[in-house]
C-alpha cells in the first residue's frame, strides 16, 4: 500500500492494514468481543467490527462527547472533513481530537482528516429515521425527505421559493439544497415568512422534527410547505429537513454539547486518617454481621423457595435477628452468596446453609476475611437492590433467587470507585454528582432507571462494607481497584490486608459483669469467648460495646449444652475484669438446682421427678392441659406429646426440665451445625467478555497478520527447520530445562519455535509455535500449524528447536 493509500484508505480493512500492531492491540482491547472466535485475517476483523451487535456494544461504551461526535458524523455528508465536523460541534474543538481518537481506536471511524467516514452500521444506527429519531433531534436530509415527491412538485417548490425552474428533479433538488445551505439566502427567505410560520419552525428546531397538520393546513403552514421548508411525509404529517434545522440552529448538531465530564462536587472533606478509621470500623462491623448471619443459618437453615430464592418471611426473621433493615439484610445475604460462604444444600427439602468455605473463612485473620468479601463485592454482577421488584415477566425477585444479575454492575461499581479515587484523599463526593458523571461516561450503556439503581447502590453498599468511610474512599481499598494479571491481583489483596490490619480493633479476652445481671464487652471479643457468651447470655444491645444479659433461660441453655454450675462460675470469674455479682451467682445456682429435676424421655414421652409435689403442681396447672399429662406412678407422668415439644412447653411454663436417654442419663443439647456439600462461588455474569492481557493480544495480532498475509498475494513467510532434525525426520528432543528456557526466551522475543508434541492419545506430532506465555506448567502460543491460539502442557513436549525465517 502506498503512502497515499495509507492516508486515504478505501475501506476499514485497508485502514487496519496500514495501522501498526499497537493500534490493532488497542482495538482488540477496547472491543474484546472481536477476539472470539479469532478473525482469520484483517478483512474478517473489519467485517466483524461492522456487524450490528458488535457496533451496538461499542457505541454503548462511548462517553457522551465521543457519542455526540459520532452522531454529528452520522448527519454530516460522507465523507466529512474535520473542519466541517468542527462546525457541527461548536465549543468542542479542544476535545474533538480525543473524541476522534476514541472512535478510531474502536474502529467506528476511518479515513484521514479530509475524508472522515463513520462505519456504515454506526451510520445506520445513529442517523435519524422516521421510526428512530436521532439524539441530535435532526430529521432526514432534504434529499431523503423529498425522495417520494413527483418531478412536477419539485418544480413548484423552486418556483414558490423564487428559483428558476430546471429540467429534472436532480438539478431541482440541488438548487433547493444550495438555497437551504447558504446562510445569507436562507436568512433572506425566512425574513419574508409570516410570524406564525417562523414560530412553527422554532418549535421543530431542536426536535422532534415531525409535526402534525390538518387536511387543510393554515396559511402559515402552507407557506412553509410550498417552499420546501416543511415536507409532507404521510397524510397529516410533515418533517423539517435537516438543512433547514441546521440553519435555524446556527449550524449546531446538538442543543447542548457536553465535551467534558461534569466536575463531581465534594460535599465534605476529612483527614485521610479519619476516613480510614471510619472505614475500618465499618469493615469490622461487616465481619461481625456476616458471622452472625451465617452462625444463625448453620443451626436454623431457611428453606429454599420452589422457584428459587429466600422467602419473605425468612428474610424478615433474619433481619430481625441481625437488627438491621430488610434491604441491608438482603445485601449481606447476597454478599455471603457471592463470596461462596452460603448456598443451597441440594437436598430434597433444600435449605440455605453455610458452605465448607465458611469454616476456612473463619480461620483466616480478620483483614483477610474482609478482603475476600470486598473482592467478591467488586466482581459481582448480582444487584441486591432489585429484590422486591419484578422481572420482565412480572415474577417477583427474591434474595438468592434468579434474575438479579445485571451485566454492567461490576464495571459501573469499579468506575464509581475510580472516580472517588481521583478525588483528593478524604473527599466525600455528592452522590448526585457521581451519578451524573457516570451517565456522562457511558450514556447508552443502560437505562437511566437502572443506572440510578446501580449507582445509588454502589455508594450505599461501599459505606456499609467499609470501602468508604464517611463517604470518602478508604486508603486500604485503593490497591483492590488496580487490574492486572492474577499475580498482580493477589499482590493487591495482600497490600489491602496489610493496610487494613492496624485499623481493626484487637479482640478482647475479658468482659465487665454488672450487678443488674448484664455483661459489657467493651470491644470485639475473641471468637471462643464470644461464642461461649452467646450461649450463656442474651445479646441486649450492639454497638461499640455489646451488652449481654443473663436470664434463667440463657443459663438453662448453657446447662443444656453440657456446662455444670461450677464450670459456669469458673468461666465468669476467669473472664470478668469486675467481681462476679452475687445476683448472677445466685441465678446460676438457682437454675442449676432446678435443672434436670424433671426428666423427659420417650414413650410418646414421659416425665420423671422425685419431687411428687412438683408433679402435683404441674397436673393442677390449667396451662398444661394441652400436654395431656397422666400419672402412672407417684414420680412418673406420661404424655401424648413428643419429647421435643414437651421440653419446650415445660420451659415456657417456667420449669427447667432435662432430656434423658433410655438408660436414665441426662442428654446434653448438642448444637446441630448444618453445612452444604462443597460449593463454588457463583460466577459473575458480565455483559461482555473480559479484556485480554498484553501477551494474548500480541499473539492474536500476530495470528491475524499471518492470516492476512496468507490470504494476500505474497506467500506466507517460510520457516527453516534445523537441518539436523529435518534430515532425520524425527521430533526435536531436549531436556525439560532446555525446553523451558527456549520457550521462555521465545515468548519474550516473539521468535518461532519448533516443538515435538505427544498428544493425550499417544500420537506424536510436530508444531510450529509463536509462544506468548509460559507459566503454571503450560505454554500458550499461536500455533502456526493450526492457525489458532492454543495451550500445551510442558510435560507433553518432547523438545524444542528455534526456527529462523527464510
mmCIF file of C-alpha atoms in Angstrom, residues 53-368:
data_model
loop_
_atom_site.group_PDB
_atom_site.id
_atom_site.type_symbol
_atom_site.label_atom_id
_atom_site.label_comp_id
_atom_site.label_asym_id
_atom_site.label_seq_id
_atom_site.Cartn_x
_atom_site.Cartn_y
_atom_site.Cartn_z
ATOM 1 C CA UNK A 53 -24.315 -6.411 17.511
ATOM 2 C CA UNK A 54 -20.653 -5.500 17.836
ATOM 3 C CA UNK A 55 -21.205 -1.868 16.800
ATOM 4 C CA UNK A 56 -24.058 -1.505 19.282
ATOM 5 C CA UNK A 57 -21.794 -2.823 22.042
ATOM 6 C CA UNK A 58 -19.041 -0.393 21.003
ATOM 7 C CA UNK A 59 -21.443 2.581 20.937
ATOM 8 C CA UNK A 60 -22.660 1.696 24.424
ATOM 9 C CA UNK A 61 -19.141 2.165 25.764
ATOM 10 C CA UNK A 62 -18.575 5.641 24.304
ATOM 11 C CA UNK A 63 -18.547 8.694 26.543
ATOM 12 C CA UNK A 64 -21.056 11.457 25.877
ATOM 13 C CA UNK A 65 -18.855 13.672 23.700
ATOM 14 C CA UNK A 66 -17.445 10.777 21.654
ATOM 15 C CA UNK A 67 -21.046 9.696 21.084
ATOM 16 C CA UNK A 68 -22.086 13.236 20.158
ATOM 17 C CA UNK A 69 -19.185 13.343 17.690
ATOM 18 C CA UNK A 70 -20.380 10.087 16.125
ATOM 19 C CA UNK A 71 -23.946 11.431 15.978
ATOM 20 C CA UNK A 72 -22.711 14.586 14.246
ATOM 21 C CA UNK A 73 -20.808 12.473 11.719
ATOM 22 C CA UNK A 74 -23.971 10.451 11.098
ATOM 23 C CA UNK A 75 -25.863 13.573 9.993
ATOM 24 C CA UNK A 76 -22.930 15.093 8.079
ATOM 25 C CA UNK A 77 -22.230 14.394 4.396
ATOM 26 C CA UNK A 78 -19.983 11.355 3.895
ATOM 27 C CA UNK A 79 -17.035 11.652 3.744
ATOM 28 C CA UNK A 80 -16.800 14.583 6.160
ATOM 29 C CA UNK A 81 -13.880 16.911 6.640
ATOM 30 C CA UNK A 82 -12.626 17.676 10.105
ATOM 31 C CA UNK A 83 -13.387 21.376 9.681
ATOM 32 C CA UNK A 84 -17.000 20.619 8.687
ATOM 33 C CA UNK A 85 -17.339 18.352 11.707
ATOM 34 C CA UNK A 86 -15.994 21.075 13.986
ATOM 35 C CA UNK A 87 -18.684 23.450 12.666
ATOM 36 C CA UNK A 88 -21.338 20.950 13.782
ATOM 37 C CA UNK A 89 -19.764 20.807 17.268
ATOM 38 C CA UNK A 90 -19.030 24.444 18.208
ATOM 39 C CA UNK A 91 -17.411 24.675 21.617
ATOM 40 C CA UNK A 92 -15.936 21.188 21.457
ATOM 41 C CA UNK A 93 -12.821 21.969 19.430
ATOM 42 C CA UNK A 94 -10.420 21.228 22.277
ATOM 43 C CA UNK A 95 -11.894 17.790 22.982
ATOM 44 C CA UNK A 96 -12.541 16.859 19.352
ATOM 45 C CA UNK A 97 -9.111 15.189 18.791
ATOM 46 C CA UNK A 98 -9.714 12.951 21.801
ATOM 47 C CA UNK A 99 -13.196 12.016 20.612
ATOM 48 C CA UNK A 100 -11.946 11.195 17.104
ATOM 49 C CA UNK A 101 -9.124 9.116 18.576
ATOM 50 C CA UNK A 102 -11.668 7.197 20.666
ATOM 51 C CA UNK A 103 -13.777 6.444 17.593
ATOM 52 C CA UNK A 104 -10.701 5.395 15.589
ATOM 53 C CA UNK A 105 -9.441 3.152 18.396
ATOM 54 C CA UNK A 106 -12.774 1.318 18.379
ATOM 55 C CA UNK A 107 -12.818 1.076 14.550
ATOM 56 C CA UNK A 108 -16.029 3.117 14.360
ATOM 57 C CA UNK A 109 -14.303 5.759 12.238
ATOM 58 C CA UNK A 110 -11.708 5.554 9.489
ATOM 59 C CA UNK A 111 -10.189 7.842 6.881
ATOM 60 C CA UNK A 112 -7.986 10.933 7.067
ATOM 61 C CA UNK A 113 -8.979 14.349 8.391
ATOM 62 C CA UNK A 114 -10.115 15.378 4.921
ATOM 63 C CA UNK A 115 -12.264 12.270 4.481
ATOM 64 C CA UNK A 116 -13.698 11.055 7.803
ATOM 65 C CA UNK A 117 -16.060 8.102 7.395
ATOM 66 C CA UNK A 118 -18.257 6.565 10.029
ATOM 67 C CA UNK A 119 -18.627 2.787 9.785
ATOM 68 C CA UNK A 120 -21.767 2.096 7.777
ATOM 69 C CA UNK A 121 -23.546 0.209 10.560
ATOM 70 C CA UNK A 122 -22.902 3.035 13.016
ATOM 71 C CA UNK A 123 -24.189 5.469 10.391
ATOM 72 C CA UNK A 124 -27.414 3.472 10.102
ATOM 73 C CA UNK A 125 -27.836 3.220 13.871
ATOM 74 C CA UNK A 126 -27.198 6.898 14.615
ATOM 75 C CA UNK A 127 -28.696 8.633 11.586
ATOM 76 C CA UNK A 128 -32.267 9.902 12.065
ATOM 77 C CA UNK A 129 -35.135 7.829 10.703
ATOM 78 C CA UNK A 130 -38.914 8.090 10.948
ATOM 79 C CA UNK A 131 -39.133 5.226 13.431
ATOM 80 C CA UNK A 132 -35.890 6.034 15.270
ATOM 81 C CA UNK A 133 -35.239 9.726 15.925
ATOM 82 C CA UNK A 134 -31.654 10.834 16.352
ATOM 83 C CA UNK A 135 -30.333 12.137 19.652
ATOM 84 C CA UNK A 136 -29.493 15.319 17.742
ATOM 85 C CA UNK A 137 -33.190 15.982 17.144
ATOM 86 C CA UNK A 138 -32.490 16.395 13.432
ATOM 87 C CA UNK A 139 -34.668 14.883 10.728
ATOM 88 C CA UNK A 140 -33.885 13.436 7.314
ATOM 89 C CA UNK A 141 -31.907 15.375 4.756
ATOM 90 C CA UNK A 142 -33.741 17.303 2.042
ATOM 91 C CA UNK A 143 -32.912 14.575 -0.488
ATOM 92 C CA UNK A 144 -34.356 11.867 1.802
ATOM 93 C CA UNK A 145 -37.453 13.906 2.673
ATOM 94 C CA UNK A 146 -38.330 14.734 -0.938
ATOM 95 C CA UNK A 147 -37.420 11.362 -2.452
ATOM 96 C CA UNK A 148 -41.086 10.438 -2.931
ATOM 97 C CA UNK A 149 -42.253 13.729 -4.435
ATOM 98 C CA UNK A 150 -43.187 13.814 -8.171
ATOM 99 C CA UNK A 151 -40.985 15.932 -10.524
ATOM 100 C CA UNK A 152 -43.768 18.472 -11.036
ATOM 101 C CA UNK A 153 -43.947 19.086 -7.295
ATOM 102 C CA UNK A 154 -40.189 19.735 -7.164
ATOM 103 C CA UNK A 155 -40.580 22.372 -9.858
ATOM 104 C CA UNK A 156 -43.418 24.004 -7.906
ATOM 105 C CA UNK A 157 -41.148 24.241 -4.831
ATOM 106 C CA UNK A 158 -38.496 26.010 -6.916
ATOM 107 C CA UNK A 159 -40.969 28.477 -8.351
ATOM 108 C CA UNK A 160 -42.526 29.307 -4.976
ATOM 109 C CA UNK A 161 -39.080 29.755 -3.413
ATOM 110 C CA UNK A 162 -38.194 32.261 -6.149
ATOM 111 C CA UNK A 163 -35.770 29.991 -8.013
ATOM 112 C CA UNK A 164 -35.705 29.357 -11.749
ATOM 113 C CA UNK A 165 -37.151 26.087 -12.997
ATOM 114 C CA UNK A 166 -34.870 23.213 -14.027
ATOM 115 C CA UNK A 167 -35.172 20.321 -16.452
ATOM 116 C CA UNK A 168 -35.056 17.400 -13.998
ATOM 117 C CA UNK A 169 -35.607 16.551 -10.296
ATOM 118 C CA UNK A 170 -31.888 16.118 -9.616
ATOM 119 C CA UNK A 171 -30.985 19.683 -10.538
ATOM 120 C CA UNK A 172 -34.120 20.942 -8.785
ATOM 121 C CA UNK A 173 -33.019 19.220 -5.588
ATOM 122 C CA UNK A 174 -29.512 20.636 -5.966
ATOM 123 C CA UNK A 175 -30.905 24.156 -6.369
ATOM 124 C CA UNK A 176 -33.048 23.835 -3.225
ATOM 125 C CA UNK A 177 -30.107 22.370 -1.303
ATOM 126 C CA UNK A 178 -27.903 25.324 -2.267
ATOM 127 C CA UNK A 179 -30.621 27.715 -1.114
ATOM 128 C CA UNK A 180 -31.015 25.983 2.271
ATOM 129 C CA UNK A 181 -27.280 25.734 2.926
ATOM 130 C CA UNK A 182 -26.301 29.304 2.030
ATOM 131 C CA UNK A 183 -26.873 31.328 5.234
ATOM 132 C CA UNK A 184 -27.432 34.711 3.565
ATOM 133 C CA UNK A 185 -30.027 33.498 1.050
ATOM 134 C CA UNK A 186 -31.759 31.351 3.681
ATOM 135 C CA UNK A 187 -31.946 34.275 6.114
ATOM 136 C CA UNK A 188 -33.455 36.463 3.416
ATOM 137 C CA UNK A 189 -36.075 33.817 2.622
ATOM 138 C CA UNK A 190 -37.082 33.392 6.272
ATOM 139 C CA UNK A 191 -37.405 37.145 6.745
ATOM 140 C CA UNK A 192 -40.311 37.061 4.308
ATOM 141 C CA UNK A 193 -42.077 34.298 6.260
ATOM 142 C CA UNK A 194 -45.179 35.057 8.331
ATOM 143 C CA UNK A 195 -44.532 35.349 12.051
ATOM 144 C CA UNK A 196 -46.618 32.231 12.778
ATOM 145 C CA UNK A 197 -44.540 30.295 10.238
ATOM 146 C CA UNK A 198 -41.305 31.249 11.971
ATOM 147 C CA UNK A 199 -42.853 30.200 15.308
ATOM 148 C CA UNK A 200 -43.781 26.808 13.837
ATOM 149 C CA UNK A 201 -40.212 26.299 12.628
ATOM 150 C CA UNK A 202 -38.895 27.288 16.038
ATOM 151 C CA UNK A 203 -40.995 24.587 17.702
ATOM 152 C CA UNK A 204 -39.441 21.919 15.465
ATOM 153 C CA UNK A 205 -35.916 23.340 15.503
ATOM 154 C CA UNK A 206 -34.438 21.161 18.281
ATOM 155 C CA UNK A 207 -36.666 18.193 17.623
ATOM 156 C CA UNK A 208 -38.541 16.099 17.272
ATOM 157 C CA UNK A 209 -38.599 17.269 13.636
ATOM 158 C CA UNK A 210 -42.005 15.785 12.822
ATOM 159 C CA UNK A 211 -45.276 17.675 13.178
ATOM 160 C CA UNK A 212 -48.935 17.082 12.504
ATOM 161 C CA UNK A 213 -51.064 19.163 10.124
ATOM 162 C CA UNK A 214 -54.722 19.038 9.168
ATOM 163 C CA UNK A 215 -56.003 18.159 5.720
ATOM 164 C CA UNK A 216 -56.245 21.905 5.046
ATOM 165 C CA UNK A 217 -53.282 23.488 6.841
ATOM 166 C CA UNK A 218 -53.337 27.122 7.817
ATOM 167 C CA UNK A 219 -51.789 29.832 5.641
ATOM 168 C CA UNK A 220 -48.551 29.970 7.668
ATOM 169 C CA UNK A 221 -48.041 26.199 7.355
ATOM 170 C CA UNK A 222 -48.968 26.286 3.664
ATOM 171 C CA UNK A 223 -46.313 28.989 3.161
ATOM 172 C CA UNK A 224 -43.678 26.660 4.641
ATOM 173 C CA UNK A 225 -44.857 23.571 2.726
ATOM 174 C CA UNK A 226 -44.932 25.418 -0.599
ATOM 175 C CA UNK A 227 -41.265 26.400 -0.249
ATOM 176 C CA UNK A 228 -39.997 23.001 0.949
ATOM 177 C CA UNK A 229 -39.240 24.285 4.446
ATOM 178 C CA UNK A 230 -41.617 21.599 5.677
ATOM 179 C CA UNK A 231 -42.067 18.428 3.598
ATOM 180 C CA UNK A 232 -45.127 16.143 3.818
ATOM 181 C CA UNK A 233 -44.106 12.577 4.688
ATOM 182 C CA UNK A 234 -47.524 10.986 5.186
ATOM 183 C CA UNK A 235 -51.115 12.179 5.336
ATOM 184 C CA UNK A 236 -51.287 14.668 8.202
ATOM 185 C CA UNK A 237 -47.519 14.638 8.920
ATOM 186 C CA UNK A 238 -44.711 16.966 7.891
ATOM 187 C CA UNK A 239 -40.973 16.932 8.628
ATOM 188 C CA UNK A 240 -38.394 19.671 8.975
ATOM 189 C CA UNK A 241 -35.490 18.909 6.580
ATOM 190 C CA UNK A 242 -32.085 18.619 8.198
ATOM 191 C CA UNK A 243 -30.566 21.513 6.245
ATOM 192 C CA UNK A 244 -33.320 23.889 7.425
ATOM 193 C CA UNK A 245 -32.964 22.796 11.046
ATOM 194 C CA UNK A 246 -29.177 23.290 10.955
ATOM 195 C CA UNK A 247 -29.641 26.830 9.634
ATOM 196 C CA UNK A 248 -32.141 27.591 12.391
ATOM 197 C CA UNK A 249 -29.683 26.199 14.978
ATOM 198 C CA UNK A 250 -26.762 28.199 13.658
ATOM 199 C CA UNK A 251 -25.057 25.023 12.397
ATOM 200 C CA UNK A 252 -25.143 23.158 15.754
ATOM 201 C CA UNK A 253 -25.831 19.426 15.671
ATOM 202 C CA UNK A 254 -26.774 19.302 19.375
ATOM 203 C CA UNK A 255 -28.732 21.647 21.558
ATOM 204 C CA UNK A 256 -26.382 21.045 24.498
ATOM 205 C CA UNK A 257 -22.823 19.990 23.786
ATOM 206 C CA UNK A 258 -21.031 18.197 26.632
ATOM 207 C CA UNK A 259 -17.375 17.969 25.587
ATOM 208 C CA UNK A 260 -16.016 17.187 29.056
ATOM 209 C CA UNK A 261 -17.189 15.209 32.051
ATOM 210 C CA UNK A 262 -19.051 17.151 34.731
ATOM 211 C CA UNK A 263 -16.998 18.010 37.780
ATOM 212 C CA UNK A 264 -18.050 15.965 40.793
ATOM 213 C CA UNK A 265 -18.813 18.334 43.697
ATOM 214 C CA UNK A 266 -17.341 17.445 47.083
ATOM 215 C CA UNK A 267 -19.733 17.976 49.978
ATOM 216 C CA UNK A 268 -17.290 17.154 52.805
ATOM 217 C CA UNK A 269 -13.566 16.806 53.363
ATOM 218 C CA UNK A 270 -11.885 14.784 56.095
ATOM 219 C CA UNK A 271 -8.380 13.916 57.072
ATOM 220 C CA UNK A 272 -7.417 10.682 55.249
ATOM 221 C CA UNK A 273 -6.852 9.018 58.616
ATOM 222 C CA UNK A 274 -10.393 9.902 59.694
ATOM 223 C CA UNK A 275 -11.928 8.297 56.615
ATOM 224 C CA UNK A 276 -9.727 5.205 57.018
ATOM 225 C CA UNK A 277 -10.639 4.857 60.701
ATOM 226 C CA UNK A 278 -14.352 5.108 59.886
ATOM 227 C CA UNK A 279 -13.932 2.590 57.073
ATOM 228 C CA UNK A 280 -12.024 0.235 59.362
ATOM 229 C CA UNK A 281 -14.851 0.394 61.897
ATOM 230 C CA UNK A 282 -17.394 -0.411 59.188
ATOM 231 C CA UNK A 283 -15.193 -3.267 57.968
ATOM 232 C CA UNK A 284 -15.216 -4.775 61.459
ATOM 233 C CA UNK A 285 -18.987 -4.360 61.693
ATOM 234 C CA UNK A 286 -19.326 -6.083 58.316
ATOM 235 C CA UNK A 287 -17.345 -9.076 59.562
ATOM 236 C CA UNK A 288 -19.453 -9.257 62.729
ATOM 237 C CA UNK A 289 -22.730 -9.118 60.793
ATOM 238 C CA UNK A 290 -21.559 -11.733 58.317
ATOM 239 C CA UNK A 291 -20.528 -14.101 61.115
ATOM 240 C CA UNK A 292 -23.790 -13.508 62.994
ATOM 241 C CA UNK A 293 -25.811 -14.158 59.832
ATOM 242 C CA UNK A 294 -24.114 -17.439 58.983
ATOM 243 C CA UNK A 295 -23.899 -18.629 62.588
ATOM 244 C CA UNK A 296 -27.666 -18.270 62.763
ATOM 245 C CA UNK A 297 -28.202 -20.096 59.486
ATOM 246 C CA UNK A 298 -25.961 -23.016 60.426
ATOM 247 C CA UNK A 299 -28.439 -24.050 63.153
ATOM 248 C CA UNK A 300 -31.669 -22.673 61.685
ATOM 249 C CA UNK A 301 -31.257 -23.020 57.935
ATOM 250 C CA UNK A 302 -34.027 -21.268 55.964
ATOM 251 C CA UNK A 303 -35.804 -23.250 53.225
ATOM 252 C CA UNK A 304 -35.360 -22.619 49.502
ATOM 253 C CA UNK A 305 -38.462 -21.465 47.658
ATOM 254 C CA UNK A 306 -39.760 -23.745 44.954
ATOM 255 C CA UNK A 307 -38.934 -21.080 42.339
ATOM 256 C CA UNK A 308 -35.567 -20.463 43.990
ATOM 257 C CA UNK A 309 -34.541 -17.821 46.471
ATOM 258 C CA UNK A 310 -35.342 -16.854 50.046
ATOM 259 C CA UNK A 311 -38.911 -16.342 51.222
ATOM 260 C CA UNK A 312 -40.162 -13.003 52.526
ATOM 261 C CA UNK A 313 -40.934 -14.461 55.953
ATOM 262 C CA UNK A 314 -37.423 -15.887 56.302
ATOM 263 C CA UNK A 315 -35.935 -12.586 55.172
ATOM 264 C CA UNK A 316 -37.893 -10.700 57.826
ATOM 265 C CA UNK A 317 -36.862 -13.186 60.502
ATOM 266 C CA UNK A 318 -33.193 -12.838 59.538
ATOM 267 C CA UNK A 319 -33.451 -9.039 59.501
ATOM 268 C CA UNK A 320 -34.942 -9.093 62.988
ATOM 269 C CA UNK A 321 -32.145 -11.358 64.226
ATOM 270 C CA UNK A 322 -29.466 -9.069 62.764
ATOM 271 C CA UNK A 323 -31.338 -5.949 63.873
ATOM 272 C CA UNK A 324 -30.845 -4.247 60.506
ATOM 273 C CA UNK A 325 -33.396 -3.154 57.865
ATOM 274 C CA UNK A 326 -34.503 -5.702 55.296
ATOM 275 C CA UNK A 327 -32.726 -4.042 52.298
ATOM 276 C CA UNK A 328 -29.442 -4.139 54.214
ATOM 277 C CA UNK A 329 -30.098 -7.763 55.196
ATOM 278 C CA UNK A 330 -30.511 -8.628 51.519
ATOM 279 C CA UNK A 331 -27.128 -7.038 50.840
ATOM 280 C CA UNK A 332 -25.336 -9.179 53.454
ATOM 281 C CA UNK A 333 -27.096 -12.347 52.298
ATOM 282 C CA UNK A 334 -26.197 -11.702 48.655
ATOM 283 C CA UNK A 335 -22.612 -10.836 49.614
ATOM 284 C CA UNK A 336 -22.259 -14.117 51.516
ATOM 285 C CA UNK A 337 -23.558 -15.924 48.434
ATOM 286 C CA UNK A 338 -21.204 -14.057 46.082
ATOM 287 C CA UNK A 339 -18.243 -14.914 48.328
ATOM 288 C CA UNK A 340 -19.177 -18.612 48.277
ATOM 289 C CA UNK A 341 -19.942 -18.708 52.016
ATOM 290 C CA UNK A 342 -23.592 -19.751 51.709
ATOM 291 C CA UNK A 343 -25.514 -21.897 49.217
ATOM 292 C CA UNK A 344 -28.408 -24.307 48.894
ATOM 293 C CA UNK A 345 -27.606 -27.767 50.263
ATOM 294 C CA UNK A 346 -29.157 -29.582 47.308
ATOM 295 C CA UNK A 347 -31.357 -31.861 49.448
ATOM 296 C CA UNK A 348 -34.912 -32.811 48.534
ATOM 297 C CA UNK A 349 -36.131 -30.347 51.152
ATOM 298 C CA UNK A 350 -33.480 -27.813 50.136
ATOM 299 C CA UNK A 351 -32.269 -25.243 52.625
ATOM 300 C CA UNK A 352 -29.685 -22.472 52.615
ATOM 301 C CA UNK A 353 -26.697 -23.117 54.863
ATOM 302 C CA UNK A 354 -23.035 -22.142 55.190
ATOM 303 C CA UNK A 355 -20.609 -23.932 52.892
ATOM 304 C CA UNK A 356 -17.339 -25.599 53.971
ATOM 305 C CA UNK A 357 -15.618 -22.442 52.702
ATOM 306 C CA UNK A 358 -17.204 -20.629 55.660
ATOM 307 C CA UNK A 359 -15.140 -22.701 58.110
ATOM 308 C CA UNK A 360 -11.994 -21.866 56.190
ATOM 309 C CA UNK A 361 -13.018 -18.196 56.129
ATOM 310 C CA UNK A 362 -13.452 -18.187 59.919
ATOM 311 C CA UNK A 363 -9.916 -19.480 60.391
ATOM 312 C CA UNK A 364 -8.400 -16.575 58.448
ATOM 313 C CA UNK A 365 -7.267 -13.301 60.053
ATOM 314 C CA UNK A 366 -9.967 -10.590 60.075
ATOM 315 C CA UNK A 367 -8.253 -8.469 57.431
ATOM 316 C CA UNK A 368 -8.059 -11.401 55.004
#
